[in-house]
Amino acid sequence: MSALDTSSTELQAFLSPRMVQSTVSPVMRQQVSALEPTLARICSYHLGFIDEHGDPSSAEGGKLTRSALMMLAAVGVGLPPEDVRCQAAALELLHNSTLIHDDIIDADELRRGRPAAWKVFGASLAILAGDALEALGLQMVVDDPGPGRAEISSVFAEAIGLVLAGQARELTVRLGPDTGIAEYDRIVEEKTSALLECALVTPALRAGRPEHVLAALRGAGRHLGLAFQIFNDVEDIWGDPTVTGKPVRSDILRRNPTFPVLAALSVDSPAGERLRRLWHADGTTEAHLQEMANLVEESGGRHTAERLSRNHLDSALEYLGQAELSPAASTELTALFDRIVNRTP
């Protein structure tokens, strides 16, 4: 059966998470295993291929969300998903390079329920491992001989540059909550949206689709990233740690000005003023963090964030509808967008 001639139901089965995993993970394993042995071991650990002793592991290695987006978009523009297997694996490696570095920057000791790579192997080697994944991902795209190689390579290079710029920008504003919403949006568009745009645009470049299709897919990826990150910010304060995979209110603990906090601080009210005082205080107790979370909600930060996340998701779907994808692929991408933002099964 060809994925190009399927209904939405058949396509859902054809591009199931297990199929995406079985298509992309072997490529990632093969490429990572060719790295310098120490770096290969650290990267393989981070990706869940092995445990800290080097033995095979069945640990969670990520949902391969960007691969799923890319492969569905490939079907949408008339390509077999295997045509972008190399690019999908490369994008996952680039994404994971940023996760290794993020864990070090944020001093997060856990990643997917296991000690983060830097806790097991040390920060210095983990930095190098993240760099190695970044270089490997870009090299895979450059070496692939298929159509649109130059354009796709350029998109990948631009995406990783934006991610790094967004990370740097985030570090300059996390010292206080006075940054505006526009600056927050810029950081998210760089750190989160850039790789999602890359996932959606790559198949269209391979298929030689016109600029208006590329623009629609970029818009879909940009708004999807904003919807996801804003909802993720809500979950950090009020979500279930077993779902989010990180301690509740960790961003507040680090005084990282997420969207609900920024929205609450922009309100001229007694609750907003109290929140400002607590934000600049040194308190890290559970009671201190809980009070700040309560004040964010009282000031309307949670409601504003949830509403804006829904609005961005609606915008992402509107752009998706302009991308001239096949109906089945468009239907499945719509469902995937919702799962990405709302963490639905």
GROMACS .gro file of C-alpha atoms in nm:
model
  345
    1MET     CA    1   0.000   0.000   0.000
    2SER     CA    2   0.132   0.344  -0.088
    3ALA     CA    3   0.106   0.616   0.175
    4LEU     CA    4   0.028   0.859  -0.105
    5ASP     CA    5  -0.303   0.696  -0.190
    6THR     CA    6  -0.443   0.633   0.158
    7SER     CA    7  -0.739   0.771   0.347
    8SER     CA    8  -0.686   0.961   0.671
    9THR     CA    9  -0.756   0.646   0.877
   10GLU     CA   10  -0.510   0.439   0.674
   11LEU     CA   11  -0.250   0.714   0.691
   12GLN     CA   12  -0.285   0.733   1.069
   13ALA     CA   13  -0.197   0.364   1.090
   14PHE     CA   14   0.074   0.389   0.827
   15LEU     CA   15   0.250   0.675   1.007
   16SER     CA   16   0.187   0.555   1.360
   17PRO     CA   17   0.439   0.649   1.634
   18ARG     CA   18   0.580   0.296   1.614
   19MET     CA   19   0.633   0.325   1.239
   20VAL     CA   20   0.799   0.665   1.273
   21GLN     CA   21   1.020   0.522   1.546
   22SER     CA   22   1.117   0.218   1.338
   23THR     CA   23   1.193   0.438   1.038
   24VAL     CA   24   1.397   0.714   1.204
   25SER     CA   25   1.564   0.557   1.508
   26PRO     CA   26   1.784   0.311   1.311
   27VAL     CA   27   1.925   0.602   1.112
   28MET     CA   28   1.997   0.793   1.432
   29ARG     CA   29   2.163   0.490   1.591
   30GLN     CA   30   2.382   0.426   1.290
   31GLN     CA   31   2.496   0.785   1.259
   32VAL     CA   32   2.563   0.832   1.631
   33SER     CA   33   2.758   0.507   1.655
   34ALA     CA   34   3.010   0.646   1.406
   35LEU     CA   35   3.104   0.936   1.635
   36GLU     CA   36   3.420   0.935   1.846
   37PRO     CA   37   3.358   0.656   2.103
   38THR     CA   38   3.321   0.873   2.412
   39LEU     CA   39   3.087   1.114   2.235
   40ALA     CA   40   2.897   0.823   2.082
   41ARG     CA   41   2.842   0.677   2.427
   42ILE     CA   42   2.714   1.003   2.576
   43CYS     CA   43   2.485   1.072   2.280
   44SER     CA   44   2.354   0.715   2.280
   45TYR     CA   45   2.279   0.746   2.652
   46HIS     CA   46   2.095   1.073   2.606
   47LEU     CA   47   1.890   0.928   2.320
   48GLY     CA   48   1.791   0.627   2.533
   49PHE     CA   49   1.979   0.369   2.329
   50ILE     CA   50   2.204   0.259   2.618
   51ASP     CA   51   2.224   0.301   2.995
   52GLU     CA   52   2.505   0.470   3.188
   53HIS     CA   53   2.708   0.147   3.177
   54GLY     CA   54   2.686   0.117   2.801
   55ASP     CA   55   2.435  -0.168   2.805
   56PRO     CA   56   2.127  -0.166   2.576
   57SER     CA   57   1.838   0.031   2.722
   58SER     CA   58   1.466   0.058   2.660
   59ALA     CA   59   1.450   0.406   2.812
   60GLU     CA   60   1.225   0.672   2.663
   61GLY     CA   61   1.418   0.847   2.389
   62GLY     CA   62   1.169   1.114   2.294
   63LYS     CA   63   0.847   1.121   2.095
   64LEU     CA   64   1.007   1.205   1.758
   65THR     CA   65   0.747   1.477   1.714
   66ARG     CA   66   0.948   1.664   1.453
   67SER     CA   67   0.998   1.346   1.252
   68ALA     CA   68   0.625   1.279   1.256
   69LEU     CA   69   0.555   1.632   1.136
   70MET     CA   70   0.809   1.601   0.856
   71MET     CA   71   0.689   1.262   0.736
   72LEU     CA   72   0.323   1.367   0.735
   73ALA     CA   73   0.413   1.685   0.549
   74ALA     CA   74   0.602   1.470   0.297
   75VAL     CA   75   0.289   1.271   0.224
   76GLY     CA   76   0.100   1.597   0.204
   77VAL     CA   77   0.320   1.724  -0.081
   78GLY     CA   78   0.316   1.391  -0.265
   79LEU     CA   79   0.636   1.227  -0.140
   80PRO     CA   80   0.684   0.888   0.025
   81PRO     CA   81   0.782   0.950   0.389
   82GLU     CA   82   1.103   0.752   0.332
   83ASP     CA   83   1.219   1.035   0.106
   84VAL     CA   84   1.279   1.254   0.413
   85ARG     CA   85   1.398   0.982   0.650
   86CYS     CA   86   1.753   1.120   0.659
   87GLN     CA   87   1.631   1.477   0.719
   88ALA     CA   88   1.388   1.362   0.988
   89ALA     CA   89   1.667   1.180   1.174
   90ALA     CA   90   1.897   1.480   1.132
   91LEU     CA   91   1.636   1.715   1.277
   92GLU     CA   92   1.590   1.490   1.579
   93LEU     CA   93   1.966   1.498   1.637
   94LEU     CA   94   1.969   1.876   1.616
   95HIS     CA   95   1.677   1.897   1.858
   96ASN     CA   96   1.851   1.666   2.103
   97SER     CA   97   2.171   1.868   2.083
   98THR     CA   98   1.973   2.163   2.220
   99LEU     CA   99   1.824   1.947   2.497
  100ILE     CA  100   2.167   1.837   2.619
  101HIS     CA  101   2.279   2.199   2.632
  102ASP     CA  102   1.953   2.318   2.791
  103ASP     CA  103   1.990   2.070   3.075
  104ILE     CA  104   2.335   2.208   3.152
  105ILE     CA  105   2.228   2.572   3.126
  106ASP     CA  106   1.921   2.519   3.346
  107ALA     CA  107   2.099   2.277   3.582
  108ASP     CA  108   1.819   2.026   3.525
  109GLU     CA  109   1.932   1.695   3.669
  110LEU     CA  110   1.668   1.476   3.503
  111ARG     CA  111   1.579   1.419   3.138
  112ARG     CA  112   1.295   1.179   3.050
  113GLY     CA  113   1.299   1.030   3.399
  114ARG     CA  114   1.674   0.953   3.400
  115PRO     CA  115   1.978   1.151   3.515
  116ALA     CA  116   2.064   1.405   3.247
  117ALA     CA  117   2.375   1.337   3.040
  118TRP     CA  118   2.577   1.605   3.219
  119LYS     CA  119   2.500   1.447   3.558
  120VAL     CA  120   2.632   1.112   3.439
  121PHE     CA  121   2.929   1.218   3.227
  122GLY     CA  122   3.007   1.570   3.347
  123ALA     CA  123   2.920   1.906   3.196
  124SER     CA  124   3.233   1.940   2.982
  125LEU     CA  125   3.184   1.614   2.794
  126ALA     CA  126   2.809   1.672   2.768
  127ILE     CA  127   2.871   2.008   2.601
  128LEU     CA  128   3.092   1.836   2.346
  129ALA     CA  129   2.830   1.564   2.294
  130GLY     CA  130   2.566   1.827   2.221
  131ASP     CA  131   2.804   1.994   1.976
  132ALA     CA  132   2.868   1.657   1.812
  133LEU     CA  133   2.496   1.595   1.757
  134GLU     CA  134   2.459   1.940   1.607
  135ALA     CA  135   2.749   1.889   1.366
  136LEU     CA  136   2.630   1.539   1.279
  137GLY     CA  137   2.276   1.653   1.202
  138LEU     CA  138   2.395   1.929   0.971
  139GLN     CA  139   2.644   1.697   0.801
  140MET     CA  140   2.373   1.440   0.729
  141VAL     CA  141   2.164   1.700   0.549
  142VAL     CA  142   2.459   1.836   0.352
  143ASP     CA  143   2.563   1.486   0.243
  144ASP     CA  144   2.217   1.374   0.131
  145PRO     CA  145   2.209   1.369  -0.253
  146GLY     CA  146   1.836   1.418  -0.305
  147PRO     CA  147   1.649   1.709  -0.465
  148GLY     CA  148   1.658   2.045  -0.291
  149ARG     CA  149   1.973   1.962  -0.096
  150ALA     CA  150   2.113   2.317  -0.100
  151GLU     CA  151   1.785   2.478   0.003
  152ILE     CA  152   1.720   2.219   0.275
  153SER     CA  153   2.075   2.254   0.409
  154SER     CA  154   2.024   2.629   0.429
  155VAL     CA  155   1.697   2.588   0.620
  156PHE     CA  156   1.859   2.352   0.870
  157ALA     CA  157   2.156   2.582   0.925
  158GLU     CA  158   1.926   2.880   0.970
  159ALA     CA  159   1.708   2.689   1.216
  160ILE     CA  160   1.992   2.587   1.443
  161GLY     CA  161   2.128   2.943   1.430
  162LEU     CA  162   1.791   3.075   1.542
  163VAL     CA  163   1.772   2.823   1.826
  164LEU     CA  164   2.110   2.935   1.955
  165ALA     CA  165   2.012   3.301   1.922
  166GLY     CA  166   1.691   3.237   2.113
  167GLN     CA  167   1.877   3.056   2.389
  168ALA     CA  168   2.121   3.344   2.423
  169ARG     CA  169   1.837   3.596   2.425
  170GLU     CA  170   1.652   3.398   2.691
  171LEU     CA  171   1.954   3.406   2.919
  172THR     CA  172   1.965   3.784   2.899
  173VAL     CA  173   1.604   3.828   3.009
  174ARG     CA  174   1.562   3.561   3.274
  175LEU     CA  175   1.710   3.792   3.539
  176GLY     CA  176   1.379   3.975   3.566
  177PRO     CA  177   1.019   3.988   3.444
  178ASP     CA  178   1.030   4.328   3.277
  179THR     CA  179   1.064   4.186   2.927
  180GLY     CA  180   0.762   4.247   2.706
  181ILE     CA  181   0.544   3.994   2.533
  182ALA     CA  182   0.696   4.083   2.196
  183GLU     CA  183   1.041   3.979   2.319
  184TYR     CA  184   0.895   3.658   2.461
  185ASP     CA  185   0.739   3.581   2.122
  186ARG     CA  186   1.073   3.640   1.951
  187ILE     CA  187   1.252   3.400   2.183
  188VAL     CA  188   0.990   3.128   2.130
  189GLU     CA  189   0.993   3.176   1.755
  190GLU     CA  190   1.369   3.120   1.763
  191LYS     CA  191   1.399   2.847   2.026
  192THR     CA  192   1.087   2.644   1.954
  193SER     CA  193   0.920   2.742   1.628
  194ALA     CA  194   1.235   2.735   1.414
  195LEU     CA  195   1.275   2.355   1.425
  196LEU     CA  196   0.900   2.300   1.374
  197GLU     CA  197   0.908   2.524   1.068
  198CYS     CA  198   1.208   2.326   0.944
  199ALA     CA  199   1.015   2.000   0.985
  200LEU     CA  200   0.720   2.125   0.781
  201VAL     CA  201   0.911   2.312   0.511
  202THR     CA  202   1.174   2.048   0.431
  203PRO     CA  203   0.942   1.812   0.236
  204ALA     CA  204   0.801   2.104   0.037
  205LEU     CA  205   1.154   2.207  -0.061
  206ARG     CA  206   1.230   1.849  -0.164
  207ALA     CA  207   0.913   1.842  -0.373
  208GLY     CA  208   0.985   2.180  -0.534
  209ARG     CA  209   0.667   2.344  -0.406
  210PRO     CA  210   0.618   2.719  -0.475
  211GLU     CA  211   0.691   3.000  -0.229
  212HIS     CA  212   0.332   3.052  -0.116
  213VAL     CA  213   0.321   2.690   0.005
  214LEU     CA  214   0.651   2.735   0.188
  215ALA     CA  215   0.520   3.055   0.348
  216ALA     CA  216   0.204   2.879   0.465
  217LEU     CA  217   0.404   2.596   0.621
  218ARG     CA  218   0.638   2.843   0.790
  219GLY     CA  219   0.337   3.023   0.936
  220ALA     CA  220   0.193   2.695   1.059
  221GLY     CA  221   0.520   2.602   1.229
  222ARG     CA  222   0.565   2.947   1.382
  223HIS     CA  223   0.221   2.954   1.543
  224LEU     CA  224   0.244   2.588   1.644
  225GLY     CA  225   0.562   2.666   1.836
  226LEU     CA  226   0.401   2.961   2.013
  227ALA     CA  227   0.090   2.760   2.101
  228PHE     CA  228   0.301   2.475   2.235
  229GLN     CA  229   0.539   2.689   2.440
  230ILE     CA  230   0.268   2.903   2.600
  231PHE     CA  231   0.070   2.593   2.699
  232ASN     CA  232   0.393   2.433   2.822
  233ASP     CA  233   0.447   2.740   3.041
  234VAL     CA  234   0.100   2.689   3.189
  235GLU     CA  235   0.178   2.325   3.261
  236ASP     CA  236   0.501   2.417   3.438
  237ILE     CA  237   0.297   2.597   3.703
  238TRP     CA  238  -0.024   2.394   3.716
  239GLY     CA  239   0.048   2.071   3.529
  240ASP     CA  240   0.107   1.714   3.640
  241PRO     CA  241   0.483   1.640   3.673
  242THR     CA  242   0.420   1.282   3.557
  243VAL     CA  243   0.297   1.429   3.227
  244THR     CA  244   0.534   1.723   3.189
  245GLY     CA  245   0.843   1.529   3.296
  246LYS     CA  246   0.977   1.811   3.516
  247PRO     CA  247   0.913   1.938   3.870
  248VAL     CA  248   0.611   2.163   3.908
  249ARG     CA  249   0.683   2.538   3.918
  250SER     CA  250   1.047   2.486   3.819
  251ASP     CA  251   1.038   2.796   3.598
  252ILE     CA  252   0.913   3.009   3.886
  253LEU     CA  253   1.184   2.865   4.108
  254ARG     CA  254   1.445   2.981   3.855
  255ARG     CA  255   1.259   3.312   3.807
  256ASN     CA  256   1.225   3.235   3.438
  257PRO     CA  257   0.960   3.482   3.315
  258THR     CA  258   0.723   3.251   3.129
  259PHE     CA  259   0.414   3.378   2.952
  260PRO     CA  260   0.161   3.343   3.240
  261VAL     CA  261   0.401   3.534   3.466
  262LEU     CA  262   0.460   3.808   3.208
  263ALA     CA  263   0.087   3.841   3.150
  264ALA     CA  264   0.020   3.863   3.525
  265LEU     CA  265   0.295   4.119   3.583
  266SER     CA  266   0.153   4.340   3.309
  267VAL     CA  267  -0.170   4.383   3.510
  268ASP     CA  268  -0.191   4.687   3.737
  269SER     CA  269  -0.349   4.529   4.043
  270PRO     CA  270  -0.269   4.449   4.408
  271ALA     CA  271  -0.206   4.087   4.309
  272GLY     CA  272   0.033   4.196   4.036
  273GLU     CA  273   0.220   4.425   4.273
  274ARG     CA  274   0.247   4.150   4.534
  275LEU     CA  275   0.375   3.913   4.266
  276ARG     CA  276   0.642   4.164   4.164
  277ARG     CA  277   0.769   4.186   4.521
  278LEU     CA  278   0.780   3.810   4.566
  279TRP     CA  279   0.944   3.763   4.226
  280HIS     CA  280   1.239   3.982   4.325
  281ALA     CA  281   1.268   3.821   4.669
  282ASP     CA  282   1.495   3.524   4.727
  283GLY     CA  283   1.227   3.288   4.852
  284THR     CA  284   1.240   2.933   4.719
  285THR     CA  285   1.020   2.753   4.970
  286GLU     CA  286   0.716   2.559   4.855
  287ALA     CA  287   0.491   2.815   5.024
  288HIS     CA  288   0.666   3.104   4.845
  289LEU     CA  289   0.635   2.936   4.506
  290GLN     CA  290   0.272   2.839   4.570
  291GLU     CA  291   0.181   3.196   4.660
  292MET     CA  292   0.342   3.324   4.341
  293ALA     CA  293   0.149   3.067   4.138
  294ASN     CA  294  -0.174   3.173   4.308
  295LEU     CA  295  -0.102   3.539   4.234
  296VAL     CA  296  -0.031   3.461   3.868
  297GLU     CA  297  -0.371   3.295   3.842
  298GLU     CA  298  -0.546   3.569   4.041
  299SER     CA  299  -0.397   3.831   3.807
  300GLY     CA  300  -0.536   3.650   3.504
  301GLY     CA  301  -0.203   3.515   3.378
  302ARG     CA  302  -0.326   3.158   3.344
  303HIS     CA  303  -0.648   3.250   3.164
  304THR     CA  304  -0.465   3.484   2.925
  305ALA     CA  305  -0.204   3.219   2.846
  306GLU     CA  306  -0.456   2.944   2.782
  307ARG     CA  307  -0.661   3.169   2.556
  308LEU     CA  308  -0.359   3.285   2.358
  309SER     CA  309  -0.231   2.928   2.319
  310ARG     CA  310  -0.566   2.832   2.164
  311ASN     CA  311  -0.553   3.136   1.937
  312HIS     CA  312  -0.206   3.044   1.812
  313LEU     CA  313  -0.318   2.686   1.750
  314ASP     CA  314  -0.611   2.817   1.548
  315SER     CA  315  -0.370   3.035   1.347
  316ALA     CA  316  -0.139   2.738   1.289
  317LEU     CA  317  -0.430   2.536   1.151
  318GLU     CA  318  -0.540   2.827   0.933
  319TYR     CA  319  -0.193   2.844   0.776
  320LEU     CA  320  -0.192   2.466   0.739
  321GLY     CA  321  -0.513   2.494   0.539
  322GLN     CA  322  -0.337   2.727   0.295
  323ALA     CA  323  -0.048   2.486   0.228
  324GLU     CA  324  -0.229   2.285  -0.042
  325LEU     CA  325  -0.154   1.949   0.120
  326SER     CA  326  -0.346   1.632   0.045
  327PRO     CA  327  -0.670   1.609   0.247
  328ALA     CA  328  -0.563   1.296   0.439
  329ALA     CA  329  -0.228   1.441   0.541
  330SER     CA  330  -0.390   1.772   0.635
  331THR     CA  331  -0.639   1.590   0.856
  332GLU     CA  332  -0.365   1.396   1.033
  333LEU     CA  333  -0.146   1.703   1.075
  334THR     CA  334  -0.442   1.885   1.230
  335ALA     CA  335  -0.476   1.605   1.485
  336LEU     CA  336  -0.100   1.600   1.546
  337PHE     CA  337  -0.091   1.978   1.603
  338ASP     CA  338  -0.356   1.933   1.873
  339ARG     CA  339  -0.164   1.649   2.038
  340ILE     CA  340   0.157   1.850   2.038
  341VAL     CA  341   0.001   2.153   2.206
  342ASN     CA  342  -0.242   1.984   2.445
  343ARG     CA  343  -0.048   1.661   2.508
  344THR     CA  344  -0.353   1.456   2.417
  345PRO     CA  345  -0.296   1.083   2.349
   0.00000   0.00000   0.00000
